[in-house]
Short mmCIF file of C-alpha atoms in Angstrom, two decimals:
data_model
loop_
_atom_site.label_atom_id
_atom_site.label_comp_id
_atom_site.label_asym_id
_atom_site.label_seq_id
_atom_site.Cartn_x
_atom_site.Cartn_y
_atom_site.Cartn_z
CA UNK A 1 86.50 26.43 86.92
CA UNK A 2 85.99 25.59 83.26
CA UNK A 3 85.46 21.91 84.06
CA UNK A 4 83.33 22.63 86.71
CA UNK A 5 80.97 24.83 84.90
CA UNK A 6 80.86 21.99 82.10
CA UNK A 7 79.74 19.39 84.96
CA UNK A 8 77.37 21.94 85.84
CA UNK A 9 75.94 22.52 82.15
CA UNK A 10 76.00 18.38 81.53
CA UNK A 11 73.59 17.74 84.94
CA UNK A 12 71.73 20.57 83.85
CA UNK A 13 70.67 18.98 80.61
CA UNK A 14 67.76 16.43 81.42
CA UNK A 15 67.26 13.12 78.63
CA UNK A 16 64.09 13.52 77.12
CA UNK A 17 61.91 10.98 78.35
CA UNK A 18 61.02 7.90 76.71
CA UNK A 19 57.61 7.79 74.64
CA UNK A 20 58.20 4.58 72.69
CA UNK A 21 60.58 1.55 72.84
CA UNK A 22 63.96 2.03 70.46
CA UNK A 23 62.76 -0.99 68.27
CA UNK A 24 64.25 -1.46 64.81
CA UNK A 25 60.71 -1.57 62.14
CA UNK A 26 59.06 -4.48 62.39
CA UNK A 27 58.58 -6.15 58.60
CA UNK A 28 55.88 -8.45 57.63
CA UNK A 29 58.43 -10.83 56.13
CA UNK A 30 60.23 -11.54 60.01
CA UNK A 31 56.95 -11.98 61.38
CA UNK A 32 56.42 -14.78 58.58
CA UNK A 33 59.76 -15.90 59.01
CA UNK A 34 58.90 -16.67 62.96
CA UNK A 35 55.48 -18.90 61.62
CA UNK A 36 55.93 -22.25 62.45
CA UNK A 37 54.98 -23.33 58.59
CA UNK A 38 57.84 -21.89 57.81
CA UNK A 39 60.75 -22.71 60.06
CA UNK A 40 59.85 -26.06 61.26
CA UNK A 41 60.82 -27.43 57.72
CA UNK A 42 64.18 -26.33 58.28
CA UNK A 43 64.27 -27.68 62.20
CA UNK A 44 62.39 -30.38 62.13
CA UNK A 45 64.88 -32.85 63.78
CA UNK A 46 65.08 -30.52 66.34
CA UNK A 47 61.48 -29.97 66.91
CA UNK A 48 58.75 -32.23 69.14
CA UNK A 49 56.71 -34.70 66.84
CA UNK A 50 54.41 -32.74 64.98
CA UNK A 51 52.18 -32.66 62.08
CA UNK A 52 50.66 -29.54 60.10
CA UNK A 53 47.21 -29.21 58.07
CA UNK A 54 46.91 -26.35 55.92
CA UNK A 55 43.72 -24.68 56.41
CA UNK A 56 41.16 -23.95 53.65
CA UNK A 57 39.59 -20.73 53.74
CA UNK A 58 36.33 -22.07 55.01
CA UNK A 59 37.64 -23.57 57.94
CA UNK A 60 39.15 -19.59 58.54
CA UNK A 61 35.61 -18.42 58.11
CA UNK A 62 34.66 -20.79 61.18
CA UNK A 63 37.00 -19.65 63.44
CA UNK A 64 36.12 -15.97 62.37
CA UNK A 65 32.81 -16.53 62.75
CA UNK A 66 31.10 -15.27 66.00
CA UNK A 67 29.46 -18.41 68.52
CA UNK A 68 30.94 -21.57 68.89
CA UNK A 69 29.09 -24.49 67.06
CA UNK A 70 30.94 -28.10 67.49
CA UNK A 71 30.63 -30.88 65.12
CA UNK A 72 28.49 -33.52 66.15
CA UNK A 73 30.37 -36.34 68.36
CA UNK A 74 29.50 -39.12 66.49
CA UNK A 75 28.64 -39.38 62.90
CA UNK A 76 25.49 -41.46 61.88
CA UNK A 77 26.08 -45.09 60.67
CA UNK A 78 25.42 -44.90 56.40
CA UNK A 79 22.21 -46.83 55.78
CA UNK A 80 22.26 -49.71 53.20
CA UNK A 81 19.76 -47.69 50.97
CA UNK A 82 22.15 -44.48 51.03
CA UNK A 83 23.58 -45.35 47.62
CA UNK A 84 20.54 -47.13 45.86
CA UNK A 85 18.44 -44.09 44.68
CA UNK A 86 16.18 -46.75 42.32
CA UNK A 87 15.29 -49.09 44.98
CA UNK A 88 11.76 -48.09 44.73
CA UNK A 89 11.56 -48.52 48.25
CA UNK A 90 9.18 -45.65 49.65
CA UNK A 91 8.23 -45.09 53.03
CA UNK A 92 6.37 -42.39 55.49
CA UNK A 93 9.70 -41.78 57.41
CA UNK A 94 11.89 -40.46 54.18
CA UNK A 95 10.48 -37.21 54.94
CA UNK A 96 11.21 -37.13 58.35
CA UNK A 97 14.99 -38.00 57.73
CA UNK A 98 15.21 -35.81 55.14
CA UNK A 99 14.34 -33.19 56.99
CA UNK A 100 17.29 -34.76 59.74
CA UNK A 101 19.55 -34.46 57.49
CA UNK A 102 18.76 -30.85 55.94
CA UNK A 103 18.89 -29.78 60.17
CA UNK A 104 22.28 -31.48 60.46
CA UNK A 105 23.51 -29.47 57.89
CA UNK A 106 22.79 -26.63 58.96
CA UNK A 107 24.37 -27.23 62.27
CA UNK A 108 27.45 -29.33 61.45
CA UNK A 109 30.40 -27.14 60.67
CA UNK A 110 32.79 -29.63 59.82
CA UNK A 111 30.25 -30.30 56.20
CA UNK A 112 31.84 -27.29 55.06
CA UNK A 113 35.79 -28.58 55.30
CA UNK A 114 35.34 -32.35 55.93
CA UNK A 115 39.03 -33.03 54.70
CA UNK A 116 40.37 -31.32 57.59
CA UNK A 117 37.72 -32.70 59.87
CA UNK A 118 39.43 -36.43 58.99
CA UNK A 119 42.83 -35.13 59.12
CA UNK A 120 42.77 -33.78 62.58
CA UNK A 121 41.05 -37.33 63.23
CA UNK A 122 43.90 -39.08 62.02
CA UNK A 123 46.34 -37.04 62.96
CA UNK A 124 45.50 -36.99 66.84
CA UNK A 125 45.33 -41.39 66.25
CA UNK A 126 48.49 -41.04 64.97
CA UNK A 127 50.61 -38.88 67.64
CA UNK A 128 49.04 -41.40 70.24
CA UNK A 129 45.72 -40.13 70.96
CA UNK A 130 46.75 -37.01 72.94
CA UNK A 131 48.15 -33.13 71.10
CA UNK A 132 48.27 -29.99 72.01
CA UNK A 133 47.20 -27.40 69.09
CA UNK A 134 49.15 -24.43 67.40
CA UNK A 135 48.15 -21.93 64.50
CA UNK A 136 50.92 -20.03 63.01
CA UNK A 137 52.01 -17.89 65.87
CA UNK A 138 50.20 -18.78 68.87
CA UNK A 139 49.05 -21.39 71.35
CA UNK A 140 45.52 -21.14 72.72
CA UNK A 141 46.63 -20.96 76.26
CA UNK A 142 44.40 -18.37 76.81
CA UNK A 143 41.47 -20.38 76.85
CA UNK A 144 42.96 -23.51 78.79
CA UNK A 145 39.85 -22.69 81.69
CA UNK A 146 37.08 -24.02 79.52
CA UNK A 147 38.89 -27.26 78.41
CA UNK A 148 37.84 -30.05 80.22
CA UNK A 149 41.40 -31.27 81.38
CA UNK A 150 41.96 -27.46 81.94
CA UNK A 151 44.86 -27.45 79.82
CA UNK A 152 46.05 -27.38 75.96
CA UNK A 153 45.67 -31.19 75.75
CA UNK A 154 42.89 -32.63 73.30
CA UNK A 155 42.22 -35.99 72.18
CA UNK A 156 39.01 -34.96 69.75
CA UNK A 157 38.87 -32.62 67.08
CA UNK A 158 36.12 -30.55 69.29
CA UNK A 159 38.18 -30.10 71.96
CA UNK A 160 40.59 -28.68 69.16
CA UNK A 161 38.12 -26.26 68.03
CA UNK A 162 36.61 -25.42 71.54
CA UNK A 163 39.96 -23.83 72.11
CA UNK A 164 40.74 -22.34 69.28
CA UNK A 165 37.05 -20.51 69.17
CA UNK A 166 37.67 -19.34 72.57
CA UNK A 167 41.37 -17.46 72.49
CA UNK A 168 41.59 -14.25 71.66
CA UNK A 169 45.33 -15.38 70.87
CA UNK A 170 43.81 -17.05 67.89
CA UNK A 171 41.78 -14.25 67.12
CA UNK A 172 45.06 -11.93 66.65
CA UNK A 173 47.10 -14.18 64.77
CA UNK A 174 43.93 -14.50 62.53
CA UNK A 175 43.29 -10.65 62.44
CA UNK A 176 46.12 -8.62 63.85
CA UNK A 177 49.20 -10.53 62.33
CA UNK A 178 50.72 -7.52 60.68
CA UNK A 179 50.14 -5.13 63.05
CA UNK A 180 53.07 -2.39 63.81
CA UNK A 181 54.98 -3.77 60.66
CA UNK A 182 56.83 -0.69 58.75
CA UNK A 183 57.33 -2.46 55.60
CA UNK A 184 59.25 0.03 53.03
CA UNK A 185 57.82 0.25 49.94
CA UNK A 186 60.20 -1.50 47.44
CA UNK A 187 59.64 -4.33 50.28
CA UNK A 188 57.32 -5.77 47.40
CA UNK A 189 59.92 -6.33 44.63
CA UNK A 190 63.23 -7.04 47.16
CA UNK A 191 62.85 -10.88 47.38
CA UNK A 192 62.67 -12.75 51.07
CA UNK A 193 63.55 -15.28 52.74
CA UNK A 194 59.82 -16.33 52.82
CA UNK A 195 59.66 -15.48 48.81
CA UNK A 196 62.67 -17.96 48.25
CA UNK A 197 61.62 -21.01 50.05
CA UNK A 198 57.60 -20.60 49.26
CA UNK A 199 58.07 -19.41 45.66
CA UNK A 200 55.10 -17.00 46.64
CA UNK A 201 55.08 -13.56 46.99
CA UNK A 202 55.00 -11.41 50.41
CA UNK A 203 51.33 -11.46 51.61
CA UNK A 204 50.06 -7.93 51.84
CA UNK A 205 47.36 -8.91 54.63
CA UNK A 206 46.20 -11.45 56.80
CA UNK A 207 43.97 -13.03 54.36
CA UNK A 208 46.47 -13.89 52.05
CA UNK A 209 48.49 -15.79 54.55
CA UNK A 210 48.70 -19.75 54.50
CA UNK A 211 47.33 -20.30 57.80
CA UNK A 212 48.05 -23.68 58.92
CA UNK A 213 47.24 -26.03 62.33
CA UNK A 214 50.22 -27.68 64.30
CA UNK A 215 49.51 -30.71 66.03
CA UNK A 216 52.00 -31.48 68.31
CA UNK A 217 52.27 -34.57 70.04
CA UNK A 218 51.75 -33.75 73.87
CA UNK A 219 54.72 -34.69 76.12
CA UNK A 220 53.57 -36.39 78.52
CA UNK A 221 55.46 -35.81 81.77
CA UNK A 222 56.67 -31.80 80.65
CA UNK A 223 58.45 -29.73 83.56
CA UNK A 224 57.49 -26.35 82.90
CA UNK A 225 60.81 -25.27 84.68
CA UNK A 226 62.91 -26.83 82.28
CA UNK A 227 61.35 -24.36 79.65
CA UNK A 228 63.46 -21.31 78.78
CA UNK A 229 62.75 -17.95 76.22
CA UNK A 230 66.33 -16.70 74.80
CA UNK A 231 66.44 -13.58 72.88
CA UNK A 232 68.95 -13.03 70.17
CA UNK A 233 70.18 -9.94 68.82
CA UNK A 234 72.62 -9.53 65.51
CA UNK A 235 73.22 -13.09 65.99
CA UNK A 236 74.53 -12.91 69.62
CA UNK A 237 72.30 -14.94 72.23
CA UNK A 238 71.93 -11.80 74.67
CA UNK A 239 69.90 -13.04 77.38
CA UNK A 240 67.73 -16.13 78.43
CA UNK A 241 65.19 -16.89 81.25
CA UNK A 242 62.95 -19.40 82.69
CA UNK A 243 59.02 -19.28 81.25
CA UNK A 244 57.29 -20.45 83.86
CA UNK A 245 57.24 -17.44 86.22
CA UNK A 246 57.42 -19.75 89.72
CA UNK A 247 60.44 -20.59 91.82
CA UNK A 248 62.54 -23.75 91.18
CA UNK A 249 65.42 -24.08 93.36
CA UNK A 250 66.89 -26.93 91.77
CA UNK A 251 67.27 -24.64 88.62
CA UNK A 252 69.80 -22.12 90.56
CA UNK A 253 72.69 -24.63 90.52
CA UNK A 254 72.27 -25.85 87.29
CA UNK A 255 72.93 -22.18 85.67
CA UNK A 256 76.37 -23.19 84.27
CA UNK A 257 74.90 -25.93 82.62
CA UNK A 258 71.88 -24.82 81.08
CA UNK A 259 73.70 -21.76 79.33
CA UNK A 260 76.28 -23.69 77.79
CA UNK A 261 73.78 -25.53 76.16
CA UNK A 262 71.71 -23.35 74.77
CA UNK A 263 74.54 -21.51 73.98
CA UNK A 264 76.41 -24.33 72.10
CA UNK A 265 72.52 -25.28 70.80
CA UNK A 266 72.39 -21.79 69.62
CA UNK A 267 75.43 -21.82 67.99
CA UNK A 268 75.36 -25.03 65.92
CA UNK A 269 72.48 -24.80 64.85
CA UNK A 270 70.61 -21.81 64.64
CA UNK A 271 72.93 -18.51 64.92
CA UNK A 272 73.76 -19.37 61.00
CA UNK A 273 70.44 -20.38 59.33
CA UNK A 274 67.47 -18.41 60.65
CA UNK A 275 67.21 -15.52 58.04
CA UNK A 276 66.94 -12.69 60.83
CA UNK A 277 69.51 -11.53 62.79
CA UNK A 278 67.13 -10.78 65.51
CA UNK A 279 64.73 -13.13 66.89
CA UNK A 280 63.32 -14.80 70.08
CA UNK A 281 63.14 -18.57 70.37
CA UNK A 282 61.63 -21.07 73.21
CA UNK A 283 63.42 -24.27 74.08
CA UNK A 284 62.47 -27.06 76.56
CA UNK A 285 65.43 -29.38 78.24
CA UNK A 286 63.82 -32.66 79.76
CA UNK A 287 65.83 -34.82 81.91
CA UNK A 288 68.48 -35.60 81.93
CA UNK A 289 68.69 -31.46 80.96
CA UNK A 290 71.27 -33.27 77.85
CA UNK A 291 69.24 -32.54 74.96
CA UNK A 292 67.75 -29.48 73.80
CA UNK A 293 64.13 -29.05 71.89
CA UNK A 294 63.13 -26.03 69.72
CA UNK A 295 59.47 -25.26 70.83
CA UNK A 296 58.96 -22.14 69.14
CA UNK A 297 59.91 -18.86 67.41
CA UNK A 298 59.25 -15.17 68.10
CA UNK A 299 58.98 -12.20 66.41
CA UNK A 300 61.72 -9.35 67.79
CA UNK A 301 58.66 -6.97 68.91
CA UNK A 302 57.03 -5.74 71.32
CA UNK A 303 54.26 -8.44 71.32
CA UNK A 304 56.49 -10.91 72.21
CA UNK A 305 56.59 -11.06 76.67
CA UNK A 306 60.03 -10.68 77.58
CA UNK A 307 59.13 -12.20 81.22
CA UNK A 308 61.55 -11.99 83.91
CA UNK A 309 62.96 -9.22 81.41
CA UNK A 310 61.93 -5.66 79.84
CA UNK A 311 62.20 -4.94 76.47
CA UNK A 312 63.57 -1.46 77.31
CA UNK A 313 66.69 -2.94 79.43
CA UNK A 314 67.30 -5.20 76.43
CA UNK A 315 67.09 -2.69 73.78
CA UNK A 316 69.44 -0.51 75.93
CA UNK A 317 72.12 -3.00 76.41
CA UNK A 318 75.38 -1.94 74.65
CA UNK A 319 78.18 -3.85 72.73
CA UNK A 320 76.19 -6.23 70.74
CA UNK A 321 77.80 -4.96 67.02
CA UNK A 322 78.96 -8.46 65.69
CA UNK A 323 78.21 -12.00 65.96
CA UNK A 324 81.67 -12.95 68.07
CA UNK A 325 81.83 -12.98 71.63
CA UNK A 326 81.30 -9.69 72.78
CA UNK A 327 80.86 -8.08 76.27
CA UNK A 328 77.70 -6.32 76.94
CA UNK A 329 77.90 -2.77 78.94
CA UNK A 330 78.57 -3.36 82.82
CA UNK A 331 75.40 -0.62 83.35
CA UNK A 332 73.14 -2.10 81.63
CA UNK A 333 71.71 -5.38 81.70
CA UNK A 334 74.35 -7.81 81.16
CA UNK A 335 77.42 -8.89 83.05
CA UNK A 336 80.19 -10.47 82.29
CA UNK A 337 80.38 -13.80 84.25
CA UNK A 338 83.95 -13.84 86.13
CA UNK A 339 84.29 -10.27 86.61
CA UNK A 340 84.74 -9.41 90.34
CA UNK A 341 84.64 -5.58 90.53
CA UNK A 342 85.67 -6.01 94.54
CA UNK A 343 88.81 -8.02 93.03
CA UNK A 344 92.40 -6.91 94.05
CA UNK A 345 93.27 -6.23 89.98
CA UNK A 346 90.01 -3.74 90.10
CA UNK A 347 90.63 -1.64 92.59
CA UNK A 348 93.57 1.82 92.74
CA UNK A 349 97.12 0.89 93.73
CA UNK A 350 97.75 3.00 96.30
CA UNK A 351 99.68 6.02 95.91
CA UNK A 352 102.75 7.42 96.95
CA UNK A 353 101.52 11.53 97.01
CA UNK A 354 98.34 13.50 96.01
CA UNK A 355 100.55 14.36 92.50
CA UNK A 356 100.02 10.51 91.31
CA UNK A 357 96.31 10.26 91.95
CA UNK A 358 95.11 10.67 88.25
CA UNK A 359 98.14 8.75 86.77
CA UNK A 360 97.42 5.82 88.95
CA UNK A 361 93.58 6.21 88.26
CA UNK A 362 94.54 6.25 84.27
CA UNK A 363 96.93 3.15 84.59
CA UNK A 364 94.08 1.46 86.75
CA UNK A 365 91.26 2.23 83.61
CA UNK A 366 93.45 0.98 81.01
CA UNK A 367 94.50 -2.13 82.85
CA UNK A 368 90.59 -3.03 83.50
CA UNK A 369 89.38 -2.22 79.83
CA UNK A 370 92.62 -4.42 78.68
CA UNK A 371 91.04 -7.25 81.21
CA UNK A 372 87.37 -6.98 80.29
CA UNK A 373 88.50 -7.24 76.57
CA UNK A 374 90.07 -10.54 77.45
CA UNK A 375 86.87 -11.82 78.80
CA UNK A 376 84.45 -13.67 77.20
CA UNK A 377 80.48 -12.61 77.06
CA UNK A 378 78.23 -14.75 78.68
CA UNK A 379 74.41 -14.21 78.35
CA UNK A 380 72.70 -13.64 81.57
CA UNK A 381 70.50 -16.36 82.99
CA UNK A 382 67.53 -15.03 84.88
CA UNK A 383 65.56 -17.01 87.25
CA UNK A 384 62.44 -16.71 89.68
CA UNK A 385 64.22 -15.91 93.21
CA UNK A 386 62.30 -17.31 95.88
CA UNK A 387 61.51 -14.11 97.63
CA UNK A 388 60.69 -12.80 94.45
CA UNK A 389 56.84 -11.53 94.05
CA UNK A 390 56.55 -13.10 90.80
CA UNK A 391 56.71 -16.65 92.64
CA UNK A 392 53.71 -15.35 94.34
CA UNK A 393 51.40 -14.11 92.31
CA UNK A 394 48.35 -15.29 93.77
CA UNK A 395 45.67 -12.93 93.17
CA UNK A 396 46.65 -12.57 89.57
CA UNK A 397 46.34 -16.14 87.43
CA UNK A 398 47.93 -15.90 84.03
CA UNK A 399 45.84 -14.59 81.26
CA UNK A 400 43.17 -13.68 83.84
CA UNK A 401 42.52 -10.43 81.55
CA UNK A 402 41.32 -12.71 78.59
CA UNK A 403 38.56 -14.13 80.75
CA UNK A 404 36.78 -10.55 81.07
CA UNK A 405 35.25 -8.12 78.94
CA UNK A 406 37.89 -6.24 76.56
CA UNK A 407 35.70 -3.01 78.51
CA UNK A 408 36.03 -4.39 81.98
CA UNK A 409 39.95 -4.25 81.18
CA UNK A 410 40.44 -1.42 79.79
CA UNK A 411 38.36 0.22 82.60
CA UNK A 412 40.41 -1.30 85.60
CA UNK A 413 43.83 -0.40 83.38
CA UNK A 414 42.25 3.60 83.67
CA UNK A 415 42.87 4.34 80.07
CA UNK A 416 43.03 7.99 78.28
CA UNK A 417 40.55 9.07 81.36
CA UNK A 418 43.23 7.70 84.35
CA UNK A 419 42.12 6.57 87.58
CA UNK A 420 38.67 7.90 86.92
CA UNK A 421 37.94 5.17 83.75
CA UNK A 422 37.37 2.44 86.46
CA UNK A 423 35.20 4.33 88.52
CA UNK A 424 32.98 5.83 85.69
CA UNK A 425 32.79 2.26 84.37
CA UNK A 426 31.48 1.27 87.80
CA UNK A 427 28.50 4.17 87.90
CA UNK A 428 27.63 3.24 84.44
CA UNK A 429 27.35 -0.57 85.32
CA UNK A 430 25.17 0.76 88.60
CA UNK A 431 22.85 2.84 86.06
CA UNK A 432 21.98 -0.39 84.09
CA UNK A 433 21.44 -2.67 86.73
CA UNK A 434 19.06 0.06 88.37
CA UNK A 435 17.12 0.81 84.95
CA UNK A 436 16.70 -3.53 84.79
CA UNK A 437 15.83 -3.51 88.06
CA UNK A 438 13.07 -1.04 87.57
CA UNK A 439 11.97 -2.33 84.30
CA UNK A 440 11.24 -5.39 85.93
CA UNK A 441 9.53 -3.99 88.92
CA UNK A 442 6.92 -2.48 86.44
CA UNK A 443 6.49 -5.97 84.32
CA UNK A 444 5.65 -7.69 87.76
CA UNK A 445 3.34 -5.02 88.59
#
């Protein structure tokens, strides 16, 4: 009765739910540490060709600044009288293109950081007329839908800046970079990674940060199956999956492959050198899927999209202590790859009388956690099923909530006020088209 009473008492005591995801704090020096100013020095051969311009801070103050203005197309052909000022040619039109020029200053931009105006020039002649832009963090993806070729490709500067105006990815990395970091206070005088290798100290806010645009040279037939996220933690690759959130079959046969190398990628070359245990990174394998290419780094947080995975089932996985091969808990997310649970060696001998039940169950336990120990730990490798609703997603187009009102959003998402924030949203949209309408009723009248 004793254990029975305890079984009752342990059911009887409910886990306290779950308010906020068991992340480790967040510091300002791993979210530098995953810019792409910093590690692409270090992984360059490993990288896609690409070039980076620092930015000056007036070329931060246009993409700050609210509106978009564009540079003009072309710039005008320099006159042959430009540069002799004692000419003493006069004439009634100097006035008139004076006053030209005084209006084109005021509406060119690019007058106010003209280096990086003819850098982004060259640089887009020199990666072969065609890249796709980065700042620090992020990608505009976001804003893909008002690019002309409806993707991140530009072959002018203004397509450049048309897309970075227009993402509200941008806009955090510019604004929000540091948010949710839980930097101690001696952070300041411990020296970083980021301290080392910059000989500059830890920026204490978002201005301070050297805020720099990638140019990557766009590639020119990319398979966005062959792109895969893999998130490490304490230097063990835990998990991987596919980016693009559609079905590939040709993927599902290929599993074996594709997580040996990343794994072996992983392990040579970056399990060692990136300065935080924990991290998430992006690679792309082109074929012949032989070669693997480090597109990007990610912060361990919660503002980096898990995809196919959640971060709660990732934080919850057990048995990731070390950096050697170690099996993940059979409850949680992972699996160990060649474990058949349905296998002969898992399942109870049979026994010869009631007596030898829990002697046989206690040989049976220790001969399965001396098995499992033997095994190796795989990573999972988690893929778009083709019944999976994901692979349909019709009605919902990526980053179709950055191509609304922040209010619209948070209205149809319900909010502090629930299911009622949408509808109260609606009646006040219903008030102001009525009060317009009427308004205009009595101007016509």
């Amino acid at each position: 009765m004793p254990a029975a009473d305890a079984d009752l008492e342990e059911r009887s005591i409910s886990p306290e739910p779950i308010t906020r995801l068991p992340f480790p704090p967040v510091t300002k020096s791993h979210i530098l540490h995953c810019s792409y100013h910093f590690w692409h020095p270090m992984y360059r051969s490993l990288t896609p060709k690409a070039r980076l311009i620092p930015l000056p801070p007036a070329f931060l103050t246009y993409l700050r600044s609210d509106g978009i203005v564009l540079p003009s197309e072309e710039a005008p052909p320099p006159s042959p009288l430009d540069n002799d000022d004692d000419s003493g040619i006069f004439s009634s039109t100097d006035s008139e293109n004076e006053e030209e020029e005084e209006e084109a200053e005021n509406t060119d931009p690019s007058l106010a950081w003209p280096d990086v105006h003819q850098k982004i020039k060259a640089t887009i002649a020199e990666l072969g007329g065609s890249v796709v832009p980065k700042l620090n963090w992020s990608a505009p993806k976001d804003a893909t839908w008002i690019n002309a070729t409806n993707s991140m490709e530009c072959r002018s500067p203004n397509d450049i800046y048309l897309l970075l105006k227009s993402s509200d990815f941008i806009t955090h990395d510019l604004e929000q970079a540091f948010d949710g970091c839980c930097d101690p206070p001696s952070s300041s005088s411990t020296p970083t990674a980021i301290a080392e290798t910059t000989n500059v100290p830890l920026p204490s806010s978002t201005n301070s940060i050297p805020y720099t645009l990638t140019l990557r040279k766009t590639i020119p037939s990319l398979n966005p199956a062959c792109e895969f996220r893999c998130f490490v933690r304490n230097r063990t690759l835990q998990c991987l999956c596919q980016r693009d959130l559609n079905h590939y079959d040709f993927l599902f046969p290929m599993v074996p492959h594709l997580r040996s190398l990343i794994q072996t990628f992983f392990d040579e070359k970056l399990a060692a050198t990136f300065p935080d245990a924990s991290f998430v990174f992006d690679v792309y394998i082109p074929p012949p899927h032989r070669r693997v290419w480090l597109i990007d780094v990610n912060p361990w947080a919660p503002r980096t999209d898990p995809l196919l995975f959640s971060w709660l089932e990732i934080l919850n996985t057990r048995g990731f202590l070390g950096t050697g091969g170690v099996r993940g808990d059979m409850s949680g997310l992972m699996t160990v790859q060649g474990l058949d649970r349905h296998s002969p060696h898992s399942r109870s001998g049979s026994a010869s009388n009631d007596d030898d039940d829990d002697d046989d169950e206690n040989s049976d336990t220790d001969s399965k956690e001396e098995e499992e120990e033997e095994l190796p730990f795989l990573p999972e490798v988690r893929l778009v099923k083709k019944d999976d609703p994901e692979a349909y997603s019709f009605t919902s187009p990526q980053y179709s909530a950055h191509k609304l009102p922040k209010d619209v959003v948070d209205a149809s998402l319900g909010g502090v006020e629930g299911e009622g924030g949408l509808r109260e949203f609606m009646g006040r949209w219903r008030d102001i088209v009525r009060r317009q309408e009427a308004e205009d009723d009595e101007g016509s009248e």
